[in-house]
Protein backbone atom coordinates (compact mmCIF):
# COMPACT_ATOMS: atom_id res chain seq x y z
CA UNK A 1 0.00 0.00 0.00
CA UNK A 2 1.32 3.41 -0.98
CA UNK A 3 1.89 5.85 1.86
CA UNK A 4 0.54 9.33 1.36
CA UNK A 5 2.90 12.16 2.08
CA UNK A 6 1.50 14.67 4.52
CA UNK A 7 0.70 17.95 2.85
CA UNK A 8 3.50 20.42 3.16
CA UNK A 9 2.72 24.01 3.97
CA UNK A 10 3.76 26.25 1.09
CA UNK A 11 6.76 28.46 1.79
CA UNK A 12 4.64 31.58 1.35
CA UNK A 13 2.45 30.52 4.32
CA UNK A 14 5.54 29.60 6.37
CA UNK A 15 6.81 33.16 6.01
CA UNK A 16 3.51 34.51 7.33
CA UNK A 17 4.04 32.81 10.71
CA UNK A 18 7.65 33.99 11.07
CA UNK A 19 8.17 37.28 12.84
CA UNK A 20 10.62 39.97 11.94
CA UNK A 21 12.79 41.41 14.72
CA UNK A 22 10.70 44.58 14.62
CA UNK A 23 7.46 42.60 14.98
CA UNK A 24 8.96 40.75 17.97
CA UNK A 25 9.95 44.12 19.44
CA UNK A 26 6.41 45.40 18.83
CA UNK A 27 4.96 42.48 20.82
CA UNK A 28 7.41 43.11 23.68
CA UNK A 29 6.52 46.81 23.70
CA UNK A 30 2.80 46.10 23.41
CA UNK A 31 2.92 43.91 26.52
CA UNK A 32 4.15 46.90 28.56
CA UNK A 33 0.98 49.00 28.35
CA UNK A 34 -1.23 47.39 25.68
CA UNK A 35 -1.16 50.62 23.68
CA UNK A 36 -0.62 49.64 20.05
CA UNK A 37 0.34 53.09 18.78
CA UNK A 38 2.92 53.70 21.51
CA UNK A 39 4.26 50.16 21.11
CA UNK A 40 4.70 50.66 17.37
CA UNK A 41 6.61 53.90 17.94
CA UNK A 42 8.84 52.29 20.58
CA UNK A 43 9.44 49.36 18.20
CA UNK A 44 10.76 51.75 15.56
CA UNK A 45 7.77 52.41 13.31
CA UNK A 46 7.22 55.97 12.14
CA UNK A 47 5.02 58.03 14.47
CA UNK A 48 2.79 59.31 11.65
CA UNK A 49 1.81 55.76 10.67
CA UNK A 50 2.13 54.04 14.05
CA UNK A 51 -1.62 53.74 14.61
CA UNK A 52 -2.16 52.04 11.24
CA UNK A 53 0.90 49.81 11.74
CA UNK A 54 -0.33 48.76 15.18
CA UNK A 55 -3.78 47.90 13.85
CA UNK A 56 -2.30 45.90 10.99
CA UNK A 57 0.11 44.05 13.27
CA UNK A 58 -2.51 43.23 15.89
CA UNK A 59 -4.81 41.91 13.15
CA UNK A 60 -2.23 39.32 12.00
CA UNK A 61 -3.22 35.88 13.30
CA UNK A 62 0.32 34.92 14.36
CA UNK A 63 0.87 38.16 16.28
CA UNK A 64 -2.61 38.01 17.81
CA UNK A 65 -1.94 34.43 18.97
CA UNK A 66 1.42 35.36 20.50
CA UNK A 67 -0.06 38.35 22.31
CA UNK A 68 -2.86 36.18 23.72
CA UNK A 69 -0.33 33.54 24.80
CA UNK A 70 1.81 36.19 26.51
CA UNK A 71 -1.28 37.62 28.25
CA UNK A 72 -2.24 34.14 29.49
CA UNK A 73 1.32 33.56 30.72
CA UNK A 74 1.34 36.92 32.49
CA UNK A 75 -2.04 36.21 34.06
CA UNK A 76 -0.85 32.81 35.25
CA UNK A 77 2.39 34.17 36.74
CA UNK A 78 0.72 37.06 38.53
CA UNK A 79 -2.40 35.13 39.54
CA UNK A 80 -4.48 37.93 38.01
CA UNK A 81 -7.71 37.40 36.17
CA UNK A 82 -10.65 39.43 34.95
CA UNK A 83 -12.55 38.25 38.02
CA UNK A 84 -9.79 39.57 40.30
CA UNK A 85 -9.77 42.96 38.56
CA UNK A 86 -13.56 43.34 38.61
CA UNK A 87 -13.64 42.35 42.30
CA UNK A 88 -11.04 45.03 43.10
CA UNK A 89 -12.94 47.62 41.06
CA UNK A 90 -16.08 46.81 43.05
CA UNK A 91 -14.12 47.23 46.29
CA UNK A 92 -12.71 50.56 45.11
CA UNK A 93 -16.17 51.76 44.16
CA UNK A 94 -17.57 50.76 47.56
CA UNK A 95 -14.73 52.49 49.41
CA UNK A 96 -15.09 55.63 47.32
CA UNK A 97 -18.85 55.73 47.92
CA UNK A 98 -18.46 55.39 51.69
CA UNK A 99 -19.36 58.80 53.07
CA UNK A 100 -17.02 60.34 55.61
CA UNK A 101 -17.92 63.16 57.95
CA UNK A 102 -16.30 66.51 57.28
CA UNK A 103 -14.39 67.62 60.38
CA UNK A 104 -13.56 71.09 61.61
CA UNK A 105 -10.08 72.13 62.81
CA UNK A 106 -10.68 70.61 66.22
CA UNK A 107 -11.72 67.27 64.69
CA UNK A 108 -15.44 67.57 65.37
CA UNK A 109 -18.00 66.71 62.66
CA UNK A 110 -19.65 69.78 61.14
CA UNK A 111 -22.74 67.94 59.91
CA UNK A 112 -21.55 67.50 56.30
CA UNK A 113 -20.43 64.34 54.58
CA UNK A 114 -18.16 63.73 51.59
CA UNK A 115 -17.18 60.84 49.37
CA UNK A 116 -14.76 60.27 46.48
CA UNK A 117 -17.09 60.67 43.52
CA UNK A 118 -14.27 60.73 40.95
CA UNK A 119 -12.82 57.43 42.17
CA UNK A 120 -16.26 55.83 42.29
CA UNK A 121 -17.13 57.05 38.80
CA UNK A 122 -13.84 55.79 37.33
CA UNK A 123 -14.16 52.33 38.87
CA UNK A 124 -17.79 52.06 37.77
CA UNK A 125 -16.82 53.23 34.27
CA UNK A 126 -14.15 50.52 34.06
CA UNK A 127 -16.61 47.86 35.22
CA UNK A 128 -19.13 49.11 32.65
CA UNK A 129 -16.54 48.96 29.88
CA UNK A 130 -15.59 45.43 30.86
CA UNK A 131 -19.23 44.37 30.79
CA UNK A 132 -19.73 46.06 27.41
CA UNK A 133 -22.25 48.56 28.72
CA UNK A 134 -20.74 51.52 26.92
CA UNK A 135 -20.66 50.96 23.20
CA UNK A 136 -18.25 52.83 20.96
CA UNK A 137 -20.62 52.27 18.06
CA UNK A 138 -24.32 52.90 18.06
CA UNK A 139 -26.53 51.22 15.47
CA UNK A 140 -30.09 52.24 14.82
CA UNK A 141 -32.01 49.84 12.56
CA UNK A 142 -34.69 50.95 10.12
CA UNK A 143 -34.62 54.53 11.32
CA UNK A 144 -34.66 56.47 8.07
CA UNK A 145 -37.64 57.08 5.80
CA UNK A 146 -36.30 54.47 3.38
CA UNK A 147 -35.92 51.90 6.24
CA UNK A 148 -32.11 51.96 6.17
CA UNK A 149 -29.94 51.46 9.23
CA UNK A 150 -27.49 54.00 10.55
CA UNK A 151 -24.30 53.13 12.43
CA UNK A 152 -22.55 55.96 14.23
CA UNK A 153 -19.05 55.67 15.72
CA UNK A 154 -19.26 57.75 18.88
CA UNK A 155 -15.77 56.96 20.21
CA UNK A 156 -14.31 60.27 19.01
CA UNK A 157 -17.22 62.45 20.14
CA UNK A 158 -17.18 64.55 23.28
CA UNK A 159 -19.57 63.65 26.10
CA UNK A 160 -22.31 66.06 25.04
CA UNK A 161 -22.31 64.85 21.44
CA UNK A 162 -22.40 61.18 22.57
CA UNK A 163 -25.37 61.97 24.80
CA UNK A 164 -27.13 63.71 21.92
CA UNK A 165 -26.55 60.73 19.61
CA UNK A 166 -27.96 58.31 22.20
CA UNK A 167 -30.87 60.68 22.89
CA UNK A 168 -31.56 61.02 19.18
CA UNK A 169 -31.56 57.24 18.82
CA UNK A 170 -34.04 56.87 21.64
CA UNK A 171 -36.29 59.47 20.03
CA UNK A 172 -36.07 57.72 16.68
CA UNK A 173 -37.65 54.71 18.32
CA UNK A 174 -40.56 56.58 19.88
CA UNK A 175 -41.46 59.67 17.80
CA UNK A 176 -44.83 58.82 16.25
CA UNK A 177 -43.78 55.16 16.44
CA UNK A 178 -42.44 55.38 12.92
CA UNK A 179 -38.98 55.82 11.45
CA UNK A 180 -37.72 59.37 11.25
CA UNK A 181 -34.80 60.91 9.46
CA UNK A 182 -32.00 62.74 11.21
CA UNK A 183 -33.16 65.87 9.40
CA UNK A 184 -36.60 65.68 10.99
CA UNK A 185 -37.15 69.25 12.21
CA UNK A 186 -39.18 68.21 15.26
CA UNK A 187 -36.38 65.92 16.39
CA UNK A 188 -33.80 68.65 16.00
CA UNK A 189 -35.99 71.11 17.92
CA UNK A 190 -36.33 68.63 20.77
CA UNK A 191 -32.57 68.01 20.82
CA UNK A 192 -31.81 71.74 20.82
CA UNK A 193 -34.18 72.35 23.71
CA UNK A 194 -32.71 69.53 25.80
CA UNK A 195 -28.99 70.07 25.13
CA UNK A 196 -26.96 69.41 28.26
CA UNK A 197 -23.68 70.99 29.27
CA UNK A 198 -20.65 68.72 29.47
GROMACS .gro file of C-alpha atoms in nm:
model
  198
    1UNK     CA    1   0.000   0.000   0.000
    2UNK     CA    2   0.132   0.341  -0.098
    3UNK     CA    3   0.189   0.585   0.186
    4UNK     CA    4   0.054   0.933   0.136
    5UNK     CA    5   0.290   1.216   0.208
    6UNK     CA    6   0.150   1.467   0.452
    7UNK     CA    7   0.070   1.795   0.285
    8UNK     CA    8   0.350   2.042   0.316
    9UNK     CA    9   0.272   2.401   0.397
   10UNK     CA   10   0.376   2.625   0.109
   11UNK     CA   11   0.676   2.846   0.179
   12UNK     CA   12   0.464   3.158   0.135
   13UNK     CA   13   0.245   3.052   0.432
   14UNK     CA   14   0.554   2.960   0.637
   15UNK     CA   15   0.681   3.316   0.601
   16UNK     CA   16   0.351   3.451   0.733
   17UNK     CA   17   0.404   3.281   1.071
   18UNK     CA   18   0.765   3.399   1.107
   19UNK     CA   19   0.817   3.728   1.284
   20UNK     CA   20   1.062   3.997   1.194
   21UNK     CA   21   1.279   4.141   1.472
   22UNK     CA   22   1.070   4.458   1.462
   23UNK     CA   23   0.746   4.260   1.498
   24UNK     CA   24   0.896   4.075   1.797
   25UNK     CA   25   0.995   4.412   1.944
   26UNK     CA   26   0.641   4.540   1.883
   27UNK     CA   27   0.496   4.248   2.082
   28UNK     CA   28   0.741   4.311   2.368
   29UNK     CA   29   0.652   4.681   2.370
   30UNK     CA   30   0.280   4.610   2.341
   31UNK     CA   31   0.292   4.391   2.652
   32UNK     CA   32   0.415   4.690   2.856
   33UNK     CA   33   0.098   4.900   2.835
   34UNK     CA   34  -0.123   4.739   2.568
   35UNK     CA   35  -0.116   5.062   2.368
   36UNK     CA   36  -0.062   4.964   2.005
   37UNK     CA   37   0.034   5.309   1.878
   38UNK     CA   38   0.292   5.370   2.151
   39UNK     CA   39   0.426   5.016   2.111
   40UNK     CA   40   0.470   5.066   1.737
   41UNK     CA   41   0.661   5.390   1.794
   42UNK     CA   42   0.884   5.229   2.058
   43UNK     CA   43   0.944   4.936   1.820
   44UNK     CA   44   1.076   5.175   1.556
   45UNK     CA   45   0.777   5.241   1.331
   46UNK     CA   46   0.722   5.597   1.214
   47UNK     CA   47   0.502   5.803   1.447
   48UNK     CA   48   0.279   5.931   1.165
   49UNK     CA   49   0.181   5.576   1.067
   50UNK     CA   50   0.213   5.404   1.405
   51UNK     CA   51  -0.162   5.374   1.461
   52UNK     CA   52  -0.216   5.204   1.124
   53UNK     CA   53   0.090   4.981   1.174
   54UNK     CA   54  -0.033   4.876   1.518
   55UNK     CA   55  -0.378   4.790   1.385
   56UNK     CA   56  -0.230   4.590   1.099
   57UNK     CA   57   0.011   4.405   1.327
   58UNK     CA   58  -0.251   4.323   1.589
   59UNK     CA   59  -0.481   4.191   1.315
   60UNK     CA   60  -0.223   3.932   1.200
   61UNK     CA   61  -0.322   3.588   1.330
   62UNK     CA   62   0.032   3.492   1.436
   63UNK     CA   63   0.087   3.816   1.628
   64UNK     CA   64  -0.261   3.801   1.781
   65UNK     CA   65  -0.194   3.443   1.897
   66UNK     CA   66   0.142   3.536   2.050
   67UNK     CA   67  -0.006   3.835   2.231
   68UNK     CA   68  -0.286   3.618   2.372
   69UNK     CA   69  -0.033   3.354   2.480
   70UNK     CA   70   0.181   3.619   2.651
   71UNK     CA   71  -0.128   3.762   2.825
   72UNK     CA   72  -0.224   3.414   2.949
   73UNK     CA   73   0.132   3.356   3.072
   74UNK     CA   74   0.134   3.692   3.249
   75UNK     CA   75  -0.204   3.621   3.406
   76UNK     CA   76  -0.085   3.281   3.525
   77UNK     CA   77   0.239   3.417   3.674
   78UNK     CA   78   0.072   3.706   3.853
   79UNK     CA   79  -0.240   3.513   3.954
   80UNK     CA   80  -0.448   3.793   3.801
   81UNK     CA   81  -0.771   3.740   3.617
   82UNK     CA   82  -1.065   3.943   3.495
   83UNK     CA   83  -1.255   3.825   3.802
   84UNK     CA   84  -0.979   3.957   4.030
   85UNK     CA   85  -0.977   4.296   3.856
   86UNK     CA   86  -1.356   4.334   3.861
   87UNK     CA   87  -1.364   4.235   4.230
   88UNK     CA   88  -1.104   4.503   4.310
   89UNK     CA   89  -1.294   4.762   4.106
   90UNK     CA   90  -1.608   4.681   4.305
   91UNK     CA   91  -1.412   4.723   4.629
   92UNK     CA   92  -1.271   5.056   4.511
   93UNK     CA   93  -1.617   5.176   4.416
   94UNK     CA   94  -1.757   5.076   4.756
   95UNK     CA   95  -1.473   5.249   4.941
   96UNK     CA   96  -1.509   5.563   4.732
   97UNK     CA   97  -1.885   5.573   4.792
   98UNK     CA   98  -1.846   5.539   5.169
   99UNK     CA   99  -1.936   5.880   5.307
  100UNK     CA  100  -1.702   6.034   5.561
  101UNK     CA  101  -1.792   6.316   5.795
  102UNK     CA  102  -1.630   6.651   5.728
  103UNK     CA  103  -1.439   6.762   6.038
  104UNK     CA  104  -1.356   7.109   6.161
  105UNK     CA  105  -1.008   7.213   6.281
  106UNK     CA  106  -1.068   7.061   6.622
  107UNK     CA  107  -1.172   6.727   6.469
  108UNK     CA  108  -1.544   6.757   6.537
  109UNK     CA  109  -1.800   6.671   6.266
  110UNK     CA  110  -1.965   6.978   6.114
  111UNK     CA  111  -2.274   6.794   5.991
  112UNK     CA  112  -2.155   6.750   5.630
  113UNK     CA  113  -2.043   6.434   5.458
  114UNK     CA  114  -1.816   6.373   5.159
  115UNK     CA  115  -1.718   6.084   4.937
  116UNK     CA  116  -1.476   6.027   4.648
  117UNK     CA  117  -1.709   6.067   4.352
  118UNK     CA  118  -1.427   6.073   4.095
  119UNK     CA  119  -1.282   5.743   4.217
  120UNK     CA  120  -1.626   5.583   4.229
  121UNK     CA  121  -1.713   5.705   3.880
  122UNK     CA  122  -1.384   5.579   3.733
  123UNK     CA  123  -1.416   5.233   3.887
  124UNK     CA  124  -1.779   5.206   3.777
  125UNK     CA  125  -1.682   5.323   3.427
  126UNK     CA  126  -1.415   5.052   3.406
  127UNK     CA  127  -1.661   4.786   3.522
  128UNK     CA  128  -1.913   4.911   3.265
  129UNK     CA  129  -1.654   4.896   2.988
  130UNK     CA  130  -1.559   4.543   3.086
  131UNK     CA  131  -1.923   4.437   3.079
  132UNK     CA  132  -1.973   4.606   2.741
  133UNK     CA  133  -2.225   4.856   2.872
  134UNK     CA  134  -2.074   5.152   2.692
  135UNK     CA  135  -2.066   5.096   2.320
  136UNK     CA  136  -1.825   5.283   2.096
  137UNK     CA  137  -2.062   5.227   1.806
  138UNK     CA  138  -2.432   5.290   1.806
  139UNK     CA  139  -2.653   5.122   1.547
  140UNK     CA  140  -3.009   5.224   1.482
  141UNK     CA  141  -3.201   4.984   1.256
  142UNK     CA  142  -3.469   5.095   1.012
  143UNK     CA  143  -3.462   5.453   1.132
  144UNK     CA  144  -3.466   5.647   0.807
  145UNK     CA  145  -3.764   5.708   0.580
  146UNK     CA  146  -3.630   5.447   0.338
  147UNK     CA  147  -3.592   5.190   0.624
  148UNK     CA  148  -3.211   5.196   0.617
  149UNK     CA  149  -2.994   5.146   0.923
  150UNK     CA  150  -2.749   5.400   1.055
  151UNK     CA  151  -2.430   5.313   1.243
  152UNK     CA  152  -2.255   5.596   1.423
  153UNK     CA  153  -1.905   5.567   1.572
  154UNK     CA  154  -1.926   5.775   1.888
  155UNK     CA  155  -1.577   5.696   2.021
  156UNK     CA  156  -1.431   6.027   1.901
  157UNK     CA  157  -1.722   6.245   2.014
  158UNK     CA  158  -1.718   6.455   2.328
  159UNK     CA  159  -1.957   6.365   2.610
  160UNK     CA  160  -2.231   6.606   2.504
  161UNK     CA  161  -2.231   6.485   2.144
  162UNK     CA  162  -2.240   6.118   2.257
  163UNK     CA  163  -2.537   6.197   2.480
  164UNK     CA  164  -2.713   6.371   2.192
  165UNK     CA  165  -2.655   6.073   1.961
  166UNK     CA  166  -2.796   5.831   2.220
  167UNK     CA  167  -3.087   6.068   2.289
  168UNK     CA  168  -3.156   6.102   1.918
  169UNK     CA  169  -3.156   5.724   1.882
  170UNK     CA  170  -3.404   5.687   2.164
  171UNK     CA  171  -3.629   5.947   2.003
  172UNK     CA  172  -3.607   5.772   1.668
  173UNK     CA  173  -3.765   5.471   1.832
  174UNK     CA  174  -4.056   5.658   1.988
  175UNK     CA  175  -4.146   5.967   1.780
  176UNK     CA  176  -4.483   5.882   1.625
  177UNK     CA  177  -4.378   5.516   1.644
  178UNK     CA  178  -4.244   5.538   1.292
  179UNK     CA  179  -3.898   5.582   1.145
  180UNK     CA  180  -3.772   5.937   1.125
  181UNK     CA  181  -3.480   6.091   0.946
  182UNK     CA  182  -3.200   6.274   1.121
  183UNK     CA  183  -3.316   6.587   0.940
  184UNK     CA  184  -3.660   6.568   1.099
  185UNK     CA  185  -3.715   6.925   1.221
  186UNK     CA  186  -3.918   6.821   1.526
  187UNK     CA  187  -3.638   6.592   1.639
  188UNK     CA  188  -3.380   6.865   1.600
  189UNK     CA  189  -3.599   7.111   1.792
  190UNK     CA  190  -3.633   6.863   2.077
  191UNK     CA  191  -3.257   6.801   2.082
  192UNK     CA  192  -3.181   7.174   2.082
  193UNK     CA  193  -3.418   7.235   2.371
  194UNK     CA  194  -3.271   6.953   2.580
  195UNK     CA  195  -2.899   7.007   2.513
  196UNK     CA  196  -2.696   6.941   2.826
  197UNK     CA  197  -2.368   7.099   2.927
  198UNK     CA  198  -2.065   6.872   2.947
   0.00000   0.00000   0.00000
